[in-house]
Backbone as ProteinMPNN parsed JSONL, in Angstrom:
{"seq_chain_A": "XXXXXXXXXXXXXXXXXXXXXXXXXXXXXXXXXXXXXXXXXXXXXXXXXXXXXXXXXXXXXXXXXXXXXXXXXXXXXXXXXXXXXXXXXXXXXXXXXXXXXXXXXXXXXXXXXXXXXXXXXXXXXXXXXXXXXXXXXXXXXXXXXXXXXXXXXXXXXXXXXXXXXXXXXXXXXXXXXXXXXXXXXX", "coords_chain_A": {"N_chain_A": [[-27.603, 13.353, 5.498], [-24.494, 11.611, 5.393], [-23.522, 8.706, 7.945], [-21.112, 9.091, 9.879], [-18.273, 7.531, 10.746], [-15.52, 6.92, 13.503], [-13.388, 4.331, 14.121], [-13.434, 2.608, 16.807], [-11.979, 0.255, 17.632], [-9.707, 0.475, 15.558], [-7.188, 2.688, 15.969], [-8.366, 5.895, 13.406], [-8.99, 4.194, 11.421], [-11.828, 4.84, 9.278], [-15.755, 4.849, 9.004], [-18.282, 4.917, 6.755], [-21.252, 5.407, 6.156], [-23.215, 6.326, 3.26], [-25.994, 8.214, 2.208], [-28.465, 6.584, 1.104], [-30.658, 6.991, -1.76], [-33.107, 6.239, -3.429], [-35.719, 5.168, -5.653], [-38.508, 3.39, -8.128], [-36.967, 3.282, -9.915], [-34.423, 2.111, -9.115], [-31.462, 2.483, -7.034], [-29.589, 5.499, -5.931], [-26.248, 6.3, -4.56], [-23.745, 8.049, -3.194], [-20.94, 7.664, -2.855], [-18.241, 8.749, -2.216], [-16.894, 11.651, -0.756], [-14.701, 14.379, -0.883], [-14.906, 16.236, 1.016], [-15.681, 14.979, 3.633], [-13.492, 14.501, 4.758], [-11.66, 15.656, 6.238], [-8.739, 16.29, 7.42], [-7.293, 14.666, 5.603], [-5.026, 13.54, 2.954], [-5.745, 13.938, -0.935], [-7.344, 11.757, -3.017], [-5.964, 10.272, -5.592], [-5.98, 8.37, -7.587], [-8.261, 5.609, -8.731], [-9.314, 2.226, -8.205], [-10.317, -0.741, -9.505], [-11.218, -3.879, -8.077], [-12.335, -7.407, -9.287], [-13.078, -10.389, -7.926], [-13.251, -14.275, -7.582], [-15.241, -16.029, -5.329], [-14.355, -16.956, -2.55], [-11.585, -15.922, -3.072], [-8.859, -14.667, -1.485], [-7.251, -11.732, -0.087], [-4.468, -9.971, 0.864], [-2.666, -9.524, 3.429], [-2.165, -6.55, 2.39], [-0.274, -3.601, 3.224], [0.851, 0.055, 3.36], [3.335, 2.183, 3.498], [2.65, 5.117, 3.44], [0.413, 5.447, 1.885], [-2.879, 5.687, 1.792], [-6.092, 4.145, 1.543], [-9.43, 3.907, 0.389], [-12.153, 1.934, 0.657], [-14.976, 0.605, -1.124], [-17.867, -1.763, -1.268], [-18.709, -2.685, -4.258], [-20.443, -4.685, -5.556], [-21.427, -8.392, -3.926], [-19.791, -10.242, -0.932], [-17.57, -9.7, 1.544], [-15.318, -10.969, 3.798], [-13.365, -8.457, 5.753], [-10.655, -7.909, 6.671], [-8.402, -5.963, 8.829], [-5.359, -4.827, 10.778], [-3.277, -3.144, 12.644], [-0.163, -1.674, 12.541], [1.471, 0.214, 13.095], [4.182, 1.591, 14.589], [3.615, 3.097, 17.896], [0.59, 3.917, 17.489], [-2.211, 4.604, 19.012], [-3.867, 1.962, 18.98], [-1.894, 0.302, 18.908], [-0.836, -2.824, 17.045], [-3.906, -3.686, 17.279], [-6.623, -5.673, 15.877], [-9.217, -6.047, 13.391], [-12.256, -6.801, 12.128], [-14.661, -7.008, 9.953], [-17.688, -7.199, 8.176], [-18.088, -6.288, 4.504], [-20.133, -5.754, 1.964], [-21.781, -5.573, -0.854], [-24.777, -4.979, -0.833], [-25.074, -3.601, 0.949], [-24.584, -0.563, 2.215], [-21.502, 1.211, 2.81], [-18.425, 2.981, 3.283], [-14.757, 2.37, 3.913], [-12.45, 3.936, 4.976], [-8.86, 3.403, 5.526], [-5.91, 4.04, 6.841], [-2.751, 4.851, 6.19], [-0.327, 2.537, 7.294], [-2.189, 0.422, 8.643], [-2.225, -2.886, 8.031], [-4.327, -4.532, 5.592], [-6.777, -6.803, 4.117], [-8.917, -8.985, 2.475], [-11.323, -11.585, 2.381], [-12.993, -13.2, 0.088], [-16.72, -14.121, 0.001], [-18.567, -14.473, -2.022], [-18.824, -13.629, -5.345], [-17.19, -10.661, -5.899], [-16.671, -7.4, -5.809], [-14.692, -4.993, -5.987], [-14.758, -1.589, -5.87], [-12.054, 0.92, -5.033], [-10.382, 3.629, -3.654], [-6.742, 5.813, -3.782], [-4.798, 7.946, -2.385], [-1.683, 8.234, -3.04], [-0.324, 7.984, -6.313], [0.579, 4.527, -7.796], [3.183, 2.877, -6.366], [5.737, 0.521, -6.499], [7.194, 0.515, -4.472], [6.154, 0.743, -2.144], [4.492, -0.711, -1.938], [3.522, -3.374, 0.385], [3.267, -6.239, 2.545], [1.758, -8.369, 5.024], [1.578, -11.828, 6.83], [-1.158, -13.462, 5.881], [-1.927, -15.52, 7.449], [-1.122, -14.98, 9.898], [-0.021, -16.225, 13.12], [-0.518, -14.573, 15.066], [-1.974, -12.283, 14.892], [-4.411, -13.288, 13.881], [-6.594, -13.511, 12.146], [-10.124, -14.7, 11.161], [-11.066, -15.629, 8.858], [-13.032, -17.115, 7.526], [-13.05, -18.518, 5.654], [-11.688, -21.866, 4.411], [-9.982, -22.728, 2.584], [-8.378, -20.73, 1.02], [-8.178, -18.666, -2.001], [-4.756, -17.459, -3.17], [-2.795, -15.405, -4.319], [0.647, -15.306, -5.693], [2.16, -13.585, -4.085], [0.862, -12.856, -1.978], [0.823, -15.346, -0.223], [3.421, -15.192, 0.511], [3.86, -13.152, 1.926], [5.797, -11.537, 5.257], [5.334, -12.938, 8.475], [4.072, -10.973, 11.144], [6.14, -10.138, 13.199], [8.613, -10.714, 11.739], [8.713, -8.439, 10.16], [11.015, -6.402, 8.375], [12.449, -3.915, 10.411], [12.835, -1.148, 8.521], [10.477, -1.224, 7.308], [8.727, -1.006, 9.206], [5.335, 0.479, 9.65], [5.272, 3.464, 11.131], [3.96, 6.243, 13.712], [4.096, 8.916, 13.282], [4.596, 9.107, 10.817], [1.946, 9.694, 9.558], [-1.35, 10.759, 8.501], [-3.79, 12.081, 10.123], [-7.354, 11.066, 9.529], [-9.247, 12.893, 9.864]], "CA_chain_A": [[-26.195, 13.345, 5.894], [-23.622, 10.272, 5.535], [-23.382, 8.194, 9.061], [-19.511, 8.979, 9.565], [-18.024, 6.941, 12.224], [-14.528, 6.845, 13.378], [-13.612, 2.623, 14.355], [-12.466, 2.16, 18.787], [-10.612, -0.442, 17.193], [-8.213, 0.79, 15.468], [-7.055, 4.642, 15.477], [-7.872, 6.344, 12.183], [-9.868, 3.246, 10.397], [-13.221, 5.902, 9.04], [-16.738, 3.693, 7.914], [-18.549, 5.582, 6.077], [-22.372, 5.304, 5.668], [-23.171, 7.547, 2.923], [-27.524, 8.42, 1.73], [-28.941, 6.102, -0.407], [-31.532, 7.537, -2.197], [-33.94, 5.032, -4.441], [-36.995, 4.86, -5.962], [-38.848, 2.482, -8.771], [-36.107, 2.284, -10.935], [-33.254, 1.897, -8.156], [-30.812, 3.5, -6.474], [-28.478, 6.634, -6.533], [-25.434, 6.315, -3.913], [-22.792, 9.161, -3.531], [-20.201, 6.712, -2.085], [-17.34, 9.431, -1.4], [-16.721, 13.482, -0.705], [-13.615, 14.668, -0.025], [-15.109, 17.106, 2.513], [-15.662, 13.731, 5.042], [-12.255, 13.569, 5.372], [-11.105, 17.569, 6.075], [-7.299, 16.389, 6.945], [-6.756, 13.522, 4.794], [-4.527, 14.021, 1.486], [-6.766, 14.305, -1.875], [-7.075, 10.407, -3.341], [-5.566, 10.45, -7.014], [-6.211, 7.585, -8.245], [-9.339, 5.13, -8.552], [-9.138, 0.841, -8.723], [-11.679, -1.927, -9.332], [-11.026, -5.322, -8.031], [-13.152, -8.412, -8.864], [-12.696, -11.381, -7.331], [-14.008, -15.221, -7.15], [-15.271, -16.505, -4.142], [-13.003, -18.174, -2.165], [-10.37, -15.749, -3.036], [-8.063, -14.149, -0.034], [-6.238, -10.736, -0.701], [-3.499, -9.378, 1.585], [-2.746, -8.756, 3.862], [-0.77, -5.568, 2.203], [-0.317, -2.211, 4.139], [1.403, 0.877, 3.016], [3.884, 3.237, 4.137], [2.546, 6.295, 2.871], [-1.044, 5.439, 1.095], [-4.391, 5.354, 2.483], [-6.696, 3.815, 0.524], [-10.909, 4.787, 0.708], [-12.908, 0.858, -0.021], [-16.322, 0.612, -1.1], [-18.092, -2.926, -1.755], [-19.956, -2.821, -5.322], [-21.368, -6.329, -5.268], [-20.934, -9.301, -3.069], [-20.385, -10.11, 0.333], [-16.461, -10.328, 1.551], [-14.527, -10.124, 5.153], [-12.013, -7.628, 5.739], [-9.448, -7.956, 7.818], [-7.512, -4.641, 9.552], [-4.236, -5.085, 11.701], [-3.042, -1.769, 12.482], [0.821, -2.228, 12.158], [1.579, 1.648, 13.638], [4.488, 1.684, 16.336], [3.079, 4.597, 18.752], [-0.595, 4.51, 17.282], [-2.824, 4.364, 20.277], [-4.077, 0.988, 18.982], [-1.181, -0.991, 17.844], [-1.004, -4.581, 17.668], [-5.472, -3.932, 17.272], [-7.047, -6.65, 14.486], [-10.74, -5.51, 13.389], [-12.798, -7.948, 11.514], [-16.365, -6.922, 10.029], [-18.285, -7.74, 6.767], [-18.243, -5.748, 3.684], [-21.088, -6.144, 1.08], [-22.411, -4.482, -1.845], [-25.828, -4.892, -0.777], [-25.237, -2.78, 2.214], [-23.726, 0.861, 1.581], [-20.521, 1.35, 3.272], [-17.042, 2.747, 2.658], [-14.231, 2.33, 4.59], [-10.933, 4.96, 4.928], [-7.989, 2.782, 5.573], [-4.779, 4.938, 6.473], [-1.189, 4.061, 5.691], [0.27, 1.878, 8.203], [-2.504, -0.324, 9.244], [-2.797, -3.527, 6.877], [-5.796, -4.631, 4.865], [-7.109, -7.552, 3.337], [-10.302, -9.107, 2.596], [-11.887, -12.695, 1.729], [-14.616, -13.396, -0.789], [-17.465, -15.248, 0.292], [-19.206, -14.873, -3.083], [-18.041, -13.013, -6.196], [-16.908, -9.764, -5.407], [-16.311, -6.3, -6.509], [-14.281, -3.737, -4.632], [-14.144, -0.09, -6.026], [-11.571, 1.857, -4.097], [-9.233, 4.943, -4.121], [-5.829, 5.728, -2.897], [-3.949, 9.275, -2.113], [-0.895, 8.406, -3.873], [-0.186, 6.91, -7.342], [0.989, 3.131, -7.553], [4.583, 2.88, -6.28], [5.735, -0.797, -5.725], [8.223, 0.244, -3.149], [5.129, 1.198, -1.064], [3.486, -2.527, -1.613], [4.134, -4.061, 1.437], [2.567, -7.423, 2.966], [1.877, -9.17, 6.317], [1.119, -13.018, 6.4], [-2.685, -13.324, 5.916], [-2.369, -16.359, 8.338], [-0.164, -14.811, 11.186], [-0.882, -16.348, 14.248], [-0.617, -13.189, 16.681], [-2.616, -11.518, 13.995], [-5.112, -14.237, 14.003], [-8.027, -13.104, 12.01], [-10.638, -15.611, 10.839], [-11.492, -14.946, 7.278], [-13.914, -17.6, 7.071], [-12.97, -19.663, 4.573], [-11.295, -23.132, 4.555], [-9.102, -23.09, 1.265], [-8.37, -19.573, 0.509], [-7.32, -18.833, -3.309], [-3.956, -16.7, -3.066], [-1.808, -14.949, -5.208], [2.349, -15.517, -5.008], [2.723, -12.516, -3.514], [0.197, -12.759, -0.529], [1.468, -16.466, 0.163], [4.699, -15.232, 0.601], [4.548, -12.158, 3.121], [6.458, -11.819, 6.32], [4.357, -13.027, 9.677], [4.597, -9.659, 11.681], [7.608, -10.717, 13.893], [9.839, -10.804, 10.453], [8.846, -7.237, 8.951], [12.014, -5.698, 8.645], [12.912, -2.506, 11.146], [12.939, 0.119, 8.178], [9.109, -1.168, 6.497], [7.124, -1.038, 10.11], [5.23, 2.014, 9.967], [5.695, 4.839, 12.502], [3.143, 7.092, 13.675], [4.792, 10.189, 12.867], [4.288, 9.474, 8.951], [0.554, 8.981, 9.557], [-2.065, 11.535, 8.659], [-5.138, 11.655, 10.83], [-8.143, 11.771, 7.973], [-10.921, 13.278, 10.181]], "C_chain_A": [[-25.726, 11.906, 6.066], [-23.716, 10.184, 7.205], [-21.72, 8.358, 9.373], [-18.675, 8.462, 10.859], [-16.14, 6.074, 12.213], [-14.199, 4.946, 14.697], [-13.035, 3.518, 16.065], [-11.534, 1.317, 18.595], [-9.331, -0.045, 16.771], [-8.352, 2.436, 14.898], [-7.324, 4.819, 13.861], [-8.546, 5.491, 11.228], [-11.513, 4.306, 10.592], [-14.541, 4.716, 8.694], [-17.736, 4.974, 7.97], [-20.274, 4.969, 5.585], [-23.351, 5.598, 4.791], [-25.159, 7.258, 2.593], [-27.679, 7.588, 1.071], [-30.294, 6.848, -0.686], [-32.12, 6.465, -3.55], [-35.367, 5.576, -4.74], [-37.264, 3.694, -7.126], [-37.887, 1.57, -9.802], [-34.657, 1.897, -10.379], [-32.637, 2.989, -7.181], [-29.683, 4.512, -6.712], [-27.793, 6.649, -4.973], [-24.417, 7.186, -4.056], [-21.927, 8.127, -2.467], [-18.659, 7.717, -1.257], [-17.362, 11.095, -1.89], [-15.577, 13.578, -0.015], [-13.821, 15.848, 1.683], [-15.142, 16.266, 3.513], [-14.568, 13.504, 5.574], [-11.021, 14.918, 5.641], [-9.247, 16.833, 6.598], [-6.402, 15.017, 6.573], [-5.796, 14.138, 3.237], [-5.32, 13.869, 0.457], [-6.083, 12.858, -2.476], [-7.133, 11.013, -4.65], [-5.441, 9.616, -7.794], [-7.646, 6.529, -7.873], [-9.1, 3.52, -9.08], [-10.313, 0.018, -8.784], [-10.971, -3.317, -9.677], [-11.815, -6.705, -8.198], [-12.566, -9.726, -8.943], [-14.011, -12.662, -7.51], [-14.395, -15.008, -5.888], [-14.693, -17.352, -3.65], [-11.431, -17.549, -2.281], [-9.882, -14.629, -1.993], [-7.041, -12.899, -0.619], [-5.696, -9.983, 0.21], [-3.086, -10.442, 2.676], [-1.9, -7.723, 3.257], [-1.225, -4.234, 2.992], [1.028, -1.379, 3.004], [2.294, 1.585, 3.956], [3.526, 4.843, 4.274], [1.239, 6.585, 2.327], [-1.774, 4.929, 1.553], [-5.343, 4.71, 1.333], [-8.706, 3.796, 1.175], [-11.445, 3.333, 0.095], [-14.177, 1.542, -0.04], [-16.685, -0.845, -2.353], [-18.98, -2.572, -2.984], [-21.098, -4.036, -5.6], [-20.304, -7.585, -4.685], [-20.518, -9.208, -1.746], [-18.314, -10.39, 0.652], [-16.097, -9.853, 3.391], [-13.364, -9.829, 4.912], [-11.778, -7.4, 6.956], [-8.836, -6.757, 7.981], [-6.621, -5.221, 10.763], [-3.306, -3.642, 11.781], [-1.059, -1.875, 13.531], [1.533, -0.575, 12.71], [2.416, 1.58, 14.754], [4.227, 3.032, 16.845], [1.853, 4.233, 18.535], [-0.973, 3.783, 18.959], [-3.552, 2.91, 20.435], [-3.116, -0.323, 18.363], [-1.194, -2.507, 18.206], [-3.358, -5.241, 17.338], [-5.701, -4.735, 15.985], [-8.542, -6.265, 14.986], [-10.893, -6.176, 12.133], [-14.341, -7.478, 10.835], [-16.508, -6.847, 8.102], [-18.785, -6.236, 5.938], [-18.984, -5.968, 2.444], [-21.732, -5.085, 0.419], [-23.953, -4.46, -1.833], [-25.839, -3.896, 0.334], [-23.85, -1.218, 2.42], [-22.546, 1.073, 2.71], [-19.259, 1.421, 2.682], [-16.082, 2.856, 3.958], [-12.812, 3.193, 4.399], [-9.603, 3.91, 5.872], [-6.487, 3.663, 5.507], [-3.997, 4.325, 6.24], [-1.192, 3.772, 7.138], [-0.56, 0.674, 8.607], [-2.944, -1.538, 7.867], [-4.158, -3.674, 6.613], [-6.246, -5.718, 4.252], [-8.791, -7.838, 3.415], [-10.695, -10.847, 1.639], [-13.079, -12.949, 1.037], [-15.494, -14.4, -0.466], [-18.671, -16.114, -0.951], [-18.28, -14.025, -4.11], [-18.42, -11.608, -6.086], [-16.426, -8.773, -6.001], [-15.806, -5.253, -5.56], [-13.831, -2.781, -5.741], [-13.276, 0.476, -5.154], [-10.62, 2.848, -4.44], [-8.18, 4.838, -3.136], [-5.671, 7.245, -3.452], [-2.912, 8.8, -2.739], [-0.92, 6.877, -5.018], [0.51, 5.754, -7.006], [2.372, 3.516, -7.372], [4.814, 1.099, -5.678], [6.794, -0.418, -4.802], [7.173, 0.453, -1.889], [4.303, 0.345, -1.161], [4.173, -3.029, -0.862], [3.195, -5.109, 2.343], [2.558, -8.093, 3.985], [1.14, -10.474, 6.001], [-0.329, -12.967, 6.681], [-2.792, -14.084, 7.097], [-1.361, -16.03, 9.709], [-0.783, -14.55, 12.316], [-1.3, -15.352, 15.712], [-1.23, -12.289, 15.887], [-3.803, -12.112, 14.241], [-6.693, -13.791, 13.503], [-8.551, -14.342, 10.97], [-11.706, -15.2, 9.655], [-12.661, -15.897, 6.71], [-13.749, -18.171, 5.778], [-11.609, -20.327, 4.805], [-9.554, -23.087, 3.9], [-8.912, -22.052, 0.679], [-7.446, -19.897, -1.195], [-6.596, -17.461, -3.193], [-3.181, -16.122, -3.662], [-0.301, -15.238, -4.61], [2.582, -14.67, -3.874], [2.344, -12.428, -1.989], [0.724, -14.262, 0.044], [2.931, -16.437, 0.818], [5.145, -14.165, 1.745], [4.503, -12.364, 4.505], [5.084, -12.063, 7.365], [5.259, -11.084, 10.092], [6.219, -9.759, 12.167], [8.684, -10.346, 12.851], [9.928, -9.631, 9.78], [10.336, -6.724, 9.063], [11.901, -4.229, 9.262], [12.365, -1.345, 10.1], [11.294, 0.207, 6.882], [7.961, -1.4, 7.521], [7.032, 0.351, 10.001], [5.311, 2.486, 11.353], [4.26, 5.515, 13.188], [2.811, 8.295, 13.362], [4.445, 10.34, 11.55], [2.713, 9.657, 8.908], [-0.509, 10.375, 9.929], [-3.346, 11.333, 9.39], [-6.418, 12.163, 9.366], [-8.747, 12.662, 8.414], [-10.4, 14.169, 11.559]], "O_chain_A": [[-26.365, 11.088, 6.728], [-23.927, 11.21, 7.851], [-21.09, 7.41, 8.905], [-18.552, 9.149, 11.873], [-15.659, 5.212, 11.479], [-14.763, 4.676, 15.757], [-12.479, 4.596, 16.277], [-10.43, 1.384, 19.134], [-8.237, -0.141, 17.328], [-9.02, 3.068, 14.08], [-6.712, 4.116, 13.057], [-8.734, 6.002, 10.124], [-12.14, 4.471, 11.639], [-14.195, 3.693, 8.102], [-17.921, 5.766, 8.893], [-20.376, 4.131, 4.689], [-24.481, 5.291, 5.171], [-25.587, 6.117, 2.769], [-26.934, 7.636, 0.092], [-30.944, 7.27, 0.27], [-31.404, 6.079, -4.473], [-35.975, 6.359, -4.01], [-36.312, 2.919, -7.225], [-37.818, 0.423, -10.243], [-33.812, 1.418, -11.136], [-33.148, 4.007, -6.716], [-28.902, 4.344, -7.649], [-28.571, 6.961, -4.072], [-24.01, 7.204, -5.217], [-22.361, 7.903, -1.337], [-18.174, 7.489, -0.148], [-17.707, 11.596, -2.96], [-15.337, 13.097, 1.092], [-13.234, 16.06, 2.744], [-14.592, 16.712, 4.52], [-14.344, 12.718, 6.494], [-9.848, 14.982, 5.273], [-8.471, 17.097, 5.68], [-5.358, 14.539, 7.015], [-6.111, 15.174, 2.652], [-6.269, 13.361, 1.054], [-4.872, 12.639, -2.515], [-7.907, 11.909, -4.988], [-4.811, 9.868, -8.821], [-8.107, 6.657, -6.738], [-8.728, 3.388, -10.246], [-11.255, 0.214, -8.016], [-10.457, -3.78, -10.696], [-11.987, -7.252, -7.109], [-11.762, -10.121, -9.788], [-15.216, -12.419, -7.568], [-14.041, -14.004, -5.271], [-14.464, -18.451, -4.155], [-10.403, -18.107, -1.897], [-10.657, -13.705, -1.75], [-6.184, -13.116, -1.476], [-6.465, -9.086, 0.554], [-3.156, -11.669, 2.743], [-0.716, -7.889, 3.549], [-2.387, -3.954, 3.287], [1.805, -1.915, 2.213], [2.021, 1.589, 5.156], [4.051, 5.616, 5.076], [0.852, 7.751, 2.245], [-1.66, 3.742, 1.859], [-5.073, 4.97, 0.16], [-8.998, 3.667, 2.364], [-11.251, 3.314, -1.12], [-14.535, 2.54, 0.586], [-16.256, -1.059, -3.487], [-20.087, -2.125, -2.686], [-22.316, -4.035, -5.784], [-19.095, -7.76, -4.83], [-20.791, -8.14, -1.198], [-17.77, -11.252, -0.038], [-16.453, -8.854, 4.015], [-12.501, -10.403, 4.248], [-12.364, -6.919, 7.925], [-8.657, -6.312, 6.847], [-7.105, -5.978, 11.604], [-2.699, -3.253, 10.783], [-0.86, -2.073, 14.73], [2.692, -0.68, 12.307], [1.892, 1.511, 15.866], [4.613, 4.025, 16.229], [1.445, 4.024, 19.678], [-0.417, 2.967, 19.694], [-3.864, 2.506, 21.555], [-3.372, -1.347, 17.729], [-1.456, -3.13, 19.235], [-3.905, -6.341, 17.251], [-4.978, -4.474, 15.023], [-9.018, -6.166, 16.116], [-10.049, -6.214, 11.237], [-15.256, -7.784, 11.599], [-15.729, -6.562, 7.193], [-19.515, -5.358, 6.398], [-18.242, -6.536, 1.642], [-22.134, -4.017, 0.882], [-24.482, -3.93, -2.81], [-26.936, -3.369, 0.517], [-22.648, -1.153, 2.681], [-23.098, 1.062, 3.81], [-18.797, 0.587, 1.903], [-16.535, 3.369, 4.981], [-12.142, 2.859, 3.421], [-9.755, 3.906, 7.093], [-5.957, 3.943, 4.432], [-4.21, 3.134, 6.015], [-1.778, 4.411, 8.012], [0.134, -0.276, 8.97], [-3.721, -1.259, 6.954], [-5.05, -3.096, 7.234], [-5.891, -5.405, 3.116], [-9.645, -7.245, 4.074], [-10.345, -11.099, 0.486], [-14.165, -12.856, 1.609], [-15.127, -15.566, -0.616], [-19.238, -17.205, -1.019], [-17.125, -13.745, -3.791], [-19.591, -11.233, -6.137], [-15.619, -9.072, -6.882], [-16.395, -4.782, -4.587], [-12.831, -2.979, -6.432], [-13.89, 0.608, -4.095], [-10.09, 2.841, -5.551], [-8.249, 4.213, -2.078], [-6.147, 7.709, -4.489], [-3.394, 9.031, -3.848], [-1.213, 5.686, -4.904], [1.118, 5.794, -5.936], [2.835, 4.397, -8.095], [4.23, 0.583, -4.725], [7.329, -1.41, -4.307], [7.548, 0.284, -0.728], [3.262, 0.471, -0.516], [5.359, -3.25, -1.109], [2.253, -4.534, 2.888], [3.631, -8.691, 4.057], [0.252, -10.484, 5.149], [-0.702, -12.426, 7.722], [-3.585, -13.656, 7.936], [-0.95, -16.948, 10.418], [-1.522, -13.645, 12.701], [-1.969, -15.411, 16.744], [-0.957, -11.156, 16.283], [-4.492, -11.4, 14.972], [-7.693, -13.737, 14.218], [-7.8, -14.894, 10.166], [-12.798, -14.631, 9.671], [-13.218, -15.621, 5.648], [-14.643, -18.115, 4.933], [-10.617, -19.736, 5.232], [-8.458, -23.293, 4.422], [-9.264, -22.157, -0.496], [-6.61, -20.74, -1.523], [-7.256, -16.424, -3.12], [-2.196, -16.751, -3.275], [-0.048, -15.373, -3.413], [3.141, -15.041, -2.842], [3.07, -12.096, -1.052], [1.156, -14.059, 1.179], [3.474, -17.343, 1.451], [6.224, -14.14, 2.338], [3.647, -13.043, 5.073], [4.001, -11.519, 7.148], [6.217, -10.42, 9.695], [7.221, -9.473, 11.511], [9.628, -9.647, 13.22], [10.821, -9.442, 8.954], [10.732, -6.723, 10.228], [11.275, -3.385, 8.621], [11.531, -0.566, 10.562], [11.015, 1.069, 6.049], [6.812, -1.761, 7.267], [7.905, 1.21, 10.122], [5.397, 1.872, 12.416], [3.326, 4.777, 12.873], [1.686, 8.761, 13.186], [4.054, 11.406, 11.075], [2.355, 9.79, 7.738], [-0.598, 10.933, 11.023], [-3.943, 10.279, 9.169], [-6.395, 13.115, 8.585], [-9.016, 13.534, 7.588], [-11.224, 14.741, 12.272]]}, "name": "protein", "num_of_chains": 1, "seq": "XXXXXXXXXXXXXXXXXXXXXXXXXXXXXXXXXXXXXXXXXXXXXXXXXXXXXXXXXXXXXXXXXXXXXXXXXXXXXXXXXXXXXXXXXXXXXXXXXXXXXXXXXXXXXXXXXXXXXXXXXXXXXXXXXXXXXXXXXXXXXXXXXXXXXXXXXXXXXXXXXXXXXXXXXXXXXXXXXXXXXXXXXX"}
């Protein structure tokens, strides 16, 4: 049986330990089951991100889409800021290391952002519950100081997009999530 463990940090963040099973010629990992997640919505799409080292991605959060990580190779920190007015942890930032040497997935609901820094070169498989919509890409400043998470690296490499989003303080009124929209997965 997977290790299935729901975060104290922040409401609703799942990590996910699932069997490995190995022998001579490696290993066999079942990384996700929708049964782990009995009232989550059914993820419908599947992404793969690889990254240098050195490169910094989000913070973006959703309104509406959860998204399910799992590290394939390399070692990166991921950042969580759980962006939820009402949730029982708002305002919470959770910090812990994601690596493809070490089996773990993580359930990420809508509302609480997400990012993650590469410390080497990096591979992130992950899924989301609804298809791509860019009105539902939405971004908090990676470096916002009442956010204040320490990504461990110096000289992050950034895309336009993550360079450019609001510190919290600035989100606009009608793109902070709620709690009300916000499915519990588990």
């Amino acid at each position: 049986m997977p290790k299935i463990t729901r975060s104290n940090e922040i409401d609703a963040v799942v990590v996910v330990e699932p069997d490995v099973h190995g022998d001579a010629r490696g290993t066999f990992v079942e990384p996700w089951r929708r049964e782990w997640f009995p009232g989550a919505p059914d993820m419908v799409q599947a992404n793969r991100s690889d990254k240098v080292a050195g490169s910094l991605v989000g913070l973006h959060y959703h309104l509406h889409q959860a998204d399910y990580w799992y590290a394939v190779l390399g070692s990166a920190t991921v950042g969580l800021h759980d962006l939820r007015v009402g949730s029982p942890t708002e305002g919470a930032t959770m910090v812990f290391e994601l690596t493809g040497s070490v089996h773990q997935g993580l359930y990420i609901p809508p509302g609480v952002a997400h990012g993650f820094a590469t410390h080497t070169e990096f591979v992130l498989w992950y899924m989301v519950d609804h298809y791509y919509d860019p009105s539902d890409e939405l971004g908090l400043a990676w470096d916002d100081p009442d956010v204040a998470i320490d990504w461990g690296i110096a000289e992050p490499v950034l895309s336009g997009r993550d360079q450019s989003n609001p510190r919290r303080a600035e989100i606009p009124s009608d793109r902070v999530p709620q709690i009300g929209h916000v499915a519990d997965p588990a």
